[in-house]
Coordinates of C-alpha atoms in Angstrom, one line a residue:
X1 CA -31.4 -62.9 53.2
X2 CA -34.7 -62.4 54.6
X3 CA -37.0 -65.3 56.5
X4 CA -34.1 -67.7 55.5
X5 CA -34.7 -66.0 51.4
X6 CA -32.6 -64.1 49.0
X7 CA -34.6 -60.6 49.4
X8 CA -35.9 -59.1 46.1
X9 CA -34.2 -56.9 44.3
X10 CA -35.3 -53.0 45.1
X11 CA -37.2 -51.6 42.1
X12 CA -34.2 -49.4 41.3
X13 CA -31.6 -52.3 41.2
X14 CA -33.9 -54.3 38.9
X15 CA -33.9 -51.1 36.2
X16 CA -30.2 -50.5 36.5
X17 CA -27.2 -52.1 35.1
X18 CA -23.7 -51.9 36.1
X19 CA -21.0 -49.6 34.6
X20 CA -17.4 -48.4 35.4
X21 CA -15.6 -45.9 34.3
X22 CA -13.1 -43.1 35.8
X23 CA -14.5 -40.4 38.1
X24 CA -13.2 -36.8 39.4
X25 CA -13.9 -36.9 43.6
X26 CA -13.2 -33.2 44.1
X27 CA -11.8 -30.3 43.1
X28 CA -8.3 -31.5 42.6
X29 CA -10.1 -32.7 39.6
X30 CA -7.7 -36.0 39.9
X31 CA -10.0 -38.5 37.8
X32 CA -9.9 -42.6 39.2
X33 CA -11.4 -45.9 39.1
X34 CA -15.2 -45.9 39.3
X35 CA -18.3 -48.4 39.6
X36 CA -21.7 -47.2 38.9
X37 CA -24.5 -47.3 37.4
X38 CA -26.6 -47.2 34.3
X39 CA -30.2 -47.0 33.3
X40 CA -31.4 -50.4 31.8
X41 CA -32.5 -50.0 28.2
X42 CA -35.9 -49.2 27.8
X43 CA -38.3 -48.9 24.9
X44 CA -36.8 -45.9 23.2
X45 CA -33.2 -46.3 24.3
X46 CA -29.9 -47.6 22.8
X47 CA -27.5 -49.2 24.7
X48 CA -23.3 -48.1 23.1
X49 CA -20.3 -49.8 24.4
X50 CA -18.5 -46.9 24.4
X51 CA -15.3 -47.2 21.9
X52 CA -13.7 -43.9 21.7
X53 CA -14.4 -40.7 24.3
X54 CA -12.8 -37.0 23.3
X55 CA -11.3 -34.6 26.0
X56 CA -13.1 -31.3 25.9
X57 CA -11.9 -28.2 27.6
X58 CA -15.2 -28.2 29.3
X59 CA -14.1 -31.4 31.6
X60 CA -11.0 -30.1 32.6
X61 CA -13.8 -26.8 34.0
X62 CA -15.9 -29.5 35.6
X63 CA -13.8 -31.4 37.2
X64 CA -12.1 -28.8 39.3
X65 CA -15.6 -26.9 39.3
X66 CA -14.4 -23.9 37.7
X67 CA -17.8 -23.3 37.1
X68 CA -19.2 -24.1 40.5
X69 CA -21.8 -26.4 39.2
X70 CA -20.2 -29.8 40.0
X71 CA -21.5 -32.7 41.6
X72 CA -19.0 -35.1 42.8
X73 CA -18.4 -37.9 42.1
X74 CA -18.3 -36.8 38.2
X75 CA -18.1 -38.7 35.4
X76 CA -17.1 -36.3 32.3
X77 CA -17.1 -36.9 28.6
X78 CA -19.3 -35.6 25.7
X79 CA -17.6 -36.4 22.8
X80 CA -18.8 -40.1 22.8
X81 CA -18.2 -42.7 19.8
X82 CA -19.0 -46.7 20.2
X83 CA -21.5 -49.5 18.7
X84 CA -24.5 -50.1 19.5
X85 CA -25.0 -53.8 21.7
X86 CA -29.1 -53.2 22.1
X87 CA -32.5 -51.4 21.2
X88 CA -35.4 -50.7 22.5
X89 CA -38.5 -52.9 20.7
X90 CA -39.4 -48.6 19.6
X91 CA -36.1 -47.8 17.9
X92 CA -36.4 -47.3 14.5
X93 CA -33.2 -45.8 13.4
X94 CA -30.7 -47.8 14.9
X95 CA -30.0 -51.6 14.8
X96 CA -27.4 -54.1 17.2
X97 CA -23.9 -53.2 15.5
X98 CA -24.3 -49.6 14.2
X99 CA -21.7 -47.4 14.7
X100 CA -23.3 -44.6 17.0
X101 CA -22.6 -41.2 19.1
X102 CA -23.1 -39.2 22.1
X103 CA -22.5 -35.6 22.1
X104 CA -23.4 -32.8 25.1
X105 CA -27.0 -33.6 25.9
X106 CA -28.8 -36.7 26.1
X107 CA -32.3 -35.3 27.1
X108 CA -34.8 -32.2 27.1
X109 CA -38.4 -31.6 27.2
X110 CA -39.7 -32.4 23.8
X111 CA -42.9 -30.3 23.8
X112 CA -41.4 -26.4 24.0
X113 CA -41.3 -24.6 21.1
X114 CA -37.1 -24.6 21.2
X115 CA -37.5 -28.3 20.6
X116 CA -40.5 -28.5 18.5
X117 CA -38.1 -26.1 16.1
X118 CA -35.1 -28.7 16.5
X119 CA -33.0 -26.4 18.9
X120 CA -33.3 -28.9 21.6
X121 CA -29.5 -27.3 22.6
X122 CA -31.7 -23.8 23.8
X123 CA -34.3 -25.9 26.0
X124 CA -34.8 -24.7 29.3
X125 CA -34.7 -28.2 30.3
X126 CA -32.2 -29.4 27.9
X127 CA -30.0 -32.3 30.3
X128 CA -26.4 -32.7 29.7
X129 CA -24.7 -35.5 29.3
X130 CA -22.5 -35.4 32.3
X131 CA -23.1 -33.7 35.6
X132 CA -26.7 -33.3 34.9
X133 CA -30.2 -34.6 36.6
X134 CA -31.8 -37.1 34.4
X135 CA -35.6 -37.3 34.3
X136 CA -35.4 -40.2 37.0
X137 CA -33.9 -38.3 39.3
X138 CA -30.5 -39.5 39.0
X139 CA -27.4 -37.7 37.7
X140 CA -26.1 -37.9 34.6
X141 CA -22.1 -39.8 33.9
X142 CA -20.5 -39.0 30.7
X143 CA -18.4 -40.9 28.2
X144 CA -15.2 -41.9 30.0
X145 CA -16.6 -45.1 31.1
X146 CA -17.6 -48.7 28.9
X147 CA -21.4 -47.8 28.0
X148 CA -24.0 -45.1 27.8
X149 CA -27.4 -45.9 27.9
X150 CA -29.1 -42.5 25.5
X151 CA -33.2 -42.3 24.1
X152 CA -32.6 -42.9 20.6
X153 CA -33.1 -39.1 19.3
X154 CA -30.2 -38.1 21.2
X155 CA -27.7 -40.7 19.4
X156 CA -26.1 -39.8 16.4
X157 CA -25.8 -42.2 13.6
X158 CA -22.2 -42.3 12.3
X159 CA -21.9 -43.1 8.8
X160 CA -19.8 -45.6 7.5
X161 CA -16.2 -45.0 6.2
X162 CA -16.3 -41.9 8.9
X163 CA -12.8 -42.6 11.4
X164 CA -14.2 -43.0 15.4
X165 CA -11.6 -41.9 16.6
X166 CA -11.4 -38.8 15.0
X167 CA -14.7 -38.5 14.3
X168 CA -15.9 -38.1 18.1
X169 CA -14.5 -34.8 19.0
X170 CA -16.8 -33.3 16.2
X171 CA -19.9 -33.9 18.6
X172 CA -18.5 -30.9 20.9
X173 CA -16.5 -29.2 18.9
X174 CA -17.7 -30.0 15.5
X175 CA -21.1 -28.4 16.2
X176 CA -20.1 -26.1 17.8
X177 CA -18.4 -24.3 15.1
X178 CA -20.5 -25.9 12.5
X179 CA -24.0 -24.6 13.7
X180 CA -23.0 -20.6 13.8
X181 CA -21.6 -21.2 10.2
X182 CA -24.5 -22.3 8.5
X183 CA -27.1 -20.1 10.6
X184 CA -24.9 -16.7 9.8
X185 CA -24.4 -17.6 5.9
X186 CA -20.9 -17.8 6.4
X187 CA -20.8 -21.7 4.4
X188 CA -21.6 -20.0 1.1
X189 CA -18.6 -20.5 -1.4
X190 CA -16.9 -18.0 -1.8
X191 CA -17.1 -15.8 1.1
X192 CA -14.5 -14.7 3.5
X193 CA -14.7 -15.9 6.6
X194 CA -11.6 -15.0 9.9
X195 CA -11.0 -18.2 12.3
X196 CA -9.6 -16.4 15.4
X197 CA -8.1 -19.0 17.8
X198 CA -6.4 -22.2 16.6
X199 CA -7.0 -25.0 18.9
X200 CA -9.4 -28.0 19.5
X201 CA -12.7 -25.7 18.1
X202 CA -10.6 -23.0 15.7
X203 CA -8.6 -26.1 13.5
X204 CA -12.0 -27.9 13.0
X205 CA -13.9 -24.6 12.0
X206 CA -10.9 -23.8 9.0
X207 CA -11.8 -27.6 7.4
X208 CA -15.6 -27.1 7.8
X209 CA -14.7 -23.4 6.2
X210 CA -12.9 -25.2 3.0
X211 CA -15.3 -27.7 3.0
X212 CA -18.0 -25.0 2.4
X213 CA -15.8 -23.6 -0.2
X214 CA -15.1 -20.3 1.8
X215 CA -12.1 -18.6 1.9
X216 CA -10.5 -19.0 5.3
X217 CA -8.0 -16.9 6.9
X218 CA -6.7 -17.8 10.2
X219 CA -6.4 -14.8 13.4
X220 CA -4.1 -16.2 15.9
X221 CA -1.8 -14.1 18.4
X222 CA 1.0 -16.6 17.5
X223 CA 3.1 -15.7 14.5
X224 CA 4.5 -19.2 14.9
X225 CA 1.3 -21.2 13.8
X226 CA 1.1 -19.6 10.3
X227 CA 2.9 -22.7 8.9
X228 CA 0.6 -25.3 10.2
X229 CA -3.0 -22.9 9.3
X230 CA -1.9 -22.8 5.9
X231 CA 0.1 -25.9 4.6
X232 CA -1.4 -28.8 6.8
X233 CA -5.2 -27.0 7.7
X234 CA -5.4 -25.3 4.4
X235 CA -6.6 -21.9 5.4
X236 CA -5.5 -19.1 2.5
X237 CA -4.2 -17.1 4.8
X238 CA -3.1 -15.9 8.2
X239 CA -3.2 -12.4 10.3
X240 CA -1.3 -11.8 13.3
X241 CA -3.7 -9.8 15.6
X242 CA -0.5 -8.0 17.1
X243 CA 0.5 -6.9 13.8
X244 CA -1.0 -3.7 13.6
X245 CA 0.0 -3.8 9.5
X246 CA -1.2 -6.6 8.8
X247 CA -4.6 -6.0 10.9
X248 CA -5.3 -2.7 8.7
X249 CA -4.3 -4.2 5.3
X250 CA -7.1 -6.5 6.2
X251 CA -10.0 -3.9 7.3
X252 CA -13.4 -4.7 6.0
X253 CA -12.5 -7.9 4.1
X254 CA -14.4 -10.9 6.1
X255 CA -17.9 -11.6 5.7
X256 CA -18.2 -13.2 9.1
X257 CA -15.5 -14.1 12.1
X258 CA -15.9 -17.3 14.6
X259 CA -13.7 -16.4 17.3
X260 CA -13.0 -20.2 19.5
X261 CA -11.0 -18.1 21.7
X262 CA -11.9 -18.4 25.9
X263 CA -9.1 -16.9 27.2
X264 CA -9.5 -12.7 27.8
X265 CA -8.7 -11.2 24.9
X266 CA -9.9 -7.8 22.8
X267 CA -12.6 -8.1 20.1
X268 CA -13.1 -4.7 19.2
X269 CA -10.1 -4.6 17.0
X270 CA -11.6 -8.1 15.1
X271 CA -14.8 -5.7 14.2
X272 CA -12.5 -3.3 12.3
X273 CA -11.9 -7.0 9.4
X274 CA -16.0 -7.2 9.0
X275 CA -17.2 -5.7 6.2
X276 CA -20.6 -3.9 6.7
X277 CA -23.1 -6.0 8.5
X278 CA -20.6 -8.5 8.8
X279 CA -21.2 -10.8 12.2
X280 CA -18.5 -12.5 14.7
X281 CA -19.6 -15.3 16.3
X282 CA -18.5 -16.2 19.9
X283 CA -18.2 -19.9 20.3
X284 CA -15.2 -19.5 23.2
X285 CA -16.4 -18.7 26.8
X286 CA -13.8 -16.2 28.1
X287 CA -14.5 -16.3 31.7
X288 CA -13.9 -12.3 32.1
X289 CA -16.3 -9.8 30.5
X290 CA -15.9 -8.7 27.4
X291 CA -14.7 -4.7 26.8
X292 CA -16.2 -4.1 23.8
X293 CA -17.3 -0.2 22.3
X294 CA -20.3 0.7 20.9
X295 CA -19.2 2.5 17.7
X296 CA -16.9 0.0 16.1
X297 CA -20.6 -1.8 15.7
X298 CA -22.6 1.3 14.9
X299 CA -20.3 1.9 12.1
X300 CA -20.9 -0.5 9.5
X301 CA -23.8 -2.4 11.1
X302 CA -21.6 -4.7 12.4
X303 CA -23.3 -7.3 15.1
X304 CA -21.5 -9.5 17.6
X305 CA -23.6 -13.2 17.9
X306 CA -23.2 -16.4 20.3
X307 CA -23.4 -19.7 19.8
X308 CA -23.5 -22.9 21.9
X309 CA -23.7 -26.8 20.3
X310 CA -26.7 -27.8 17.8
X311 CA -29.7 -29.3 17.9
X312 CA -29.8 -32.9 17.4
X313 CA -31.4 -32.5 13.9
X314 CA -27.8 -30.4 13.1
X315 CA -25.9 -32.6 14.8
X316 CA -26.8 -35.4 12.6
X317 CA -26.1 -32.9 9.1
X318 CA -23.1 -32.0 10.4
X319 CA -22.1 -35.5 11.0
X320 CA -23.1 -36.3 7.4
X321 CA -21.4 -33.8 5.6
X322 CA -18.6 -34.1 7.9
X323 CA -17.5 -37.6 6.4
X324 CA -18.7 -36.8 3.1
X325 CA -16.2 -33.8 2.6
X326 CA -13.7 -36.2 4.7
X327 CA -13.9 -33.2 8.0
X328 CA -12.2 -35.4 11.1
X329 CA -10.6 -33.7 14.2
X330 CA -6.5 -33.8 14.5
X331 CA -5.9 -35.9 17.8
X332 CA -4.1 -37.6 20.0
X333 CA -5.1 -41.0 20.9
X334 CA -4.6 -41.8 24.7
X335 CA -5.1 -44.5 27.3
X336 CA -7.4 -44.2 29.9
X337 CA -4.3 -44.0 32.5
X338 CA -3.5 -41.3 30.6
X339 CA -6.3 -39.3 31.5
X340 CA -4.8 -37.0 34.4
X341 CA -1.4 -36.4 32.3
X342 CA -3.8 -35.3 29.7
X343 CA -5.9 -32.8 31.8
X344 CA -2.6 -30.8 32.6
X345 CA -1.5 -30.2 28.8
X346 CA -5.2 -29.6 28.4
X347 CA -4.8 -26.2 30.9
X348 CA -1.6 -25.4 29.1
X349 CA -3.5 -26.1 25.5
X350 CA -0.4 -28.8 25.2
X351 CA -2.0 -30.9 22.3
X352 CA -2.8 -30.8 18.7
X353 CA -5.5 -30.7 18.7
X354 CA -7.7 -32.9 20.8
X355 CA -7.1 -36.2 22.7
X356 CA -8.8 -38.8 22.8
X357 CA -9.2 -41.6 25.5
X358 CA -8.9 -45.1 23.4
X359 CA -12.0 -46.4 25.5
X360 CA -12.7 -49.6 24.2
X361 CA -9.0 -51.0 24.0
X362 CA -7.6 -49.4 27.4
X363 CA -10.2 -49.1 30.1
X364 CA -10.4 -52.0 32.4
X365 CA -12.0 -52.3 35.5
X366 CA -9.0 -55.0 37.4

């Protein structure tokens, strides 16, 4: 009250809406109950009620700040799936009802020459969706909460007929493996192409390799996932990277490798399956330096490449051709109260291959 009056609203409060969702505090990374705060919708916005939010490795590294980057309190998810409730009077590609996405960015600048060329992803001042500064100043909350509140040309349109649920962990780790395949060639039938790693990123990559018509074997440590690469994924074949015989029967047969593994691990021997000028692409983040030797790439031309996300151009094709060719993520659908249970199999890579937090049916704020 103010001279026996309800005081005005603050500027701020007037151009925010209320959200909720759960939040890490600290490093114990232990996520809770949360009220905050969104953006309202402006001109070029779209509001989502968020429906379905995946788990990425990435939140389990940002809510313990394994990367020393995070700002409590922190509000993860980029893997964000929902419909859209309202548009700004600018929107032109999405209407009230659409089925629409969120993946790891939700700004940038818009006038360097990474986004003129669609790679908003390599923008010096790309934003991320969670743990970010915003334009306004304010710091960005990601999908495990009821809404998000994106500029239209970072929403993804999901088609119809394309599963939400599974569907949403495709906007992490569907690009990610997606983009390296179609810049390095490796999506033209027919060639070979080595998936090393077979969790949340390497499972997805073996579809999107059959979908390009490739042949795909799988690299794995574990002798023990042969059966589910080959009859349930689909990949032609598997290679035990311990297996010294079965690494040299396979010398200089793969056009191009993605290796999805972070933990340490030795790539040199992987360059001895490219054929000359063949390229592996590093899509994991081991947080140790790599050893690698110079010769195994002298000899043969051989090139090691990184890779991180898509532009939002990419997204969108991948997104496409993802529920044409029927690509979805393997999950496990959880409840938000869940979430912490989750985050432990997560660091012991205890799930098949990606959970995902049932938003719209299980978070509540009473």
């Amino acid at each position: 009250m103010a001279n026996g009056n309800i005081a005005a609203a603050s500027p701020e409060e007037v151009l925010r809406s209320p959200a909720f969702g759960w939040a890490a505090r600290d490093t114990s990374g232990v996520l809770s109950p949360f009220t905050f705060s969104r953006r309202k919708n402006g001109e070029n916005d779209v509001t989502i009620k968020i429906l379905y939010c995946g788990i990425c490795h990435s939140d389990l590294h940002s809510v313990k700040n394994e990367w020393q980057n995070s700002v409590y309190p922190i509000v993860p998810g980029h893997e964000i799936v929902g419909v859209v409730t309202e548009v700004g009077g600018k929107v032109d590609r999405f209407k009230v009802g659409d089925h629409a996405g969120v993946g790891c960015m939700v700004n940038s600048c818009r006038s360097c020459h990474e986004c003129a060329g669609h790679h908003e992803n390599h923008c010096p001042g790309m934003i991320l969706t969670y743990n970010s500064t915003d334009a306004d100043g304010t710091v960005t909350y990601g999908g495990y909460s009821d809404s998000v509140v994106v500029e239209e040309h970072f929403a993804v349109r999901f088609p119809a007929g394309m599963p939400l649920d599974r569907g949403a962990p495709l906007l992490c780790a569907g690009i990610t493996v997606y983009s390296p395949m179609k810049r390095f060639g490796f999506d033209v039938p027919g060639k070979h192409i080595g998936v090393v790693g077979l969790g949340g990123l390497g499972h997805v990559a073996v579809k999107f390799g059959k979908a390009f018509g490739a042949k795909v074997t799988v690299i794995s440590t574990s002798p023990s996932k042969k059966q589910e690469a080959v009859e349930r994924l689909g990949a032609d074949a598997f290679l035990v990277s311990k297996d010294p015989d079965e690494m040299k029967a396979a010398w200089g047969t793969m056009d191009g490798i993605i290796n999805t593994v972070s933990a340490a691990h030795e790539v040199t021997p992987l360059l001895s399956l490219l054929k000359t000028f063949g390229q592996m692409a590093m899509v994991g983040a081991p947080e140790k330096p790599l050893e690698i030797y110079a010769f195994p790439l002298l000899l043969g031309g051989k090139s090691i490449v990184g890779s991180i996300i898509g532009g939002m151009k990419e997204t969108q094709e991948m997104i496409d051709f993802a529920a044409e060719h029927n690509v979805t993520a393997d999950i496990e659908l959880i409840s938000m109260d869940y979430v912490n249970k989750a985050m432990e199999r997560v660091a012991k890579a205890d799930v098949r291959y990606r959970f995902v937090i049932d938003i719209g049916n299980t978070l509540s704020a009473t």
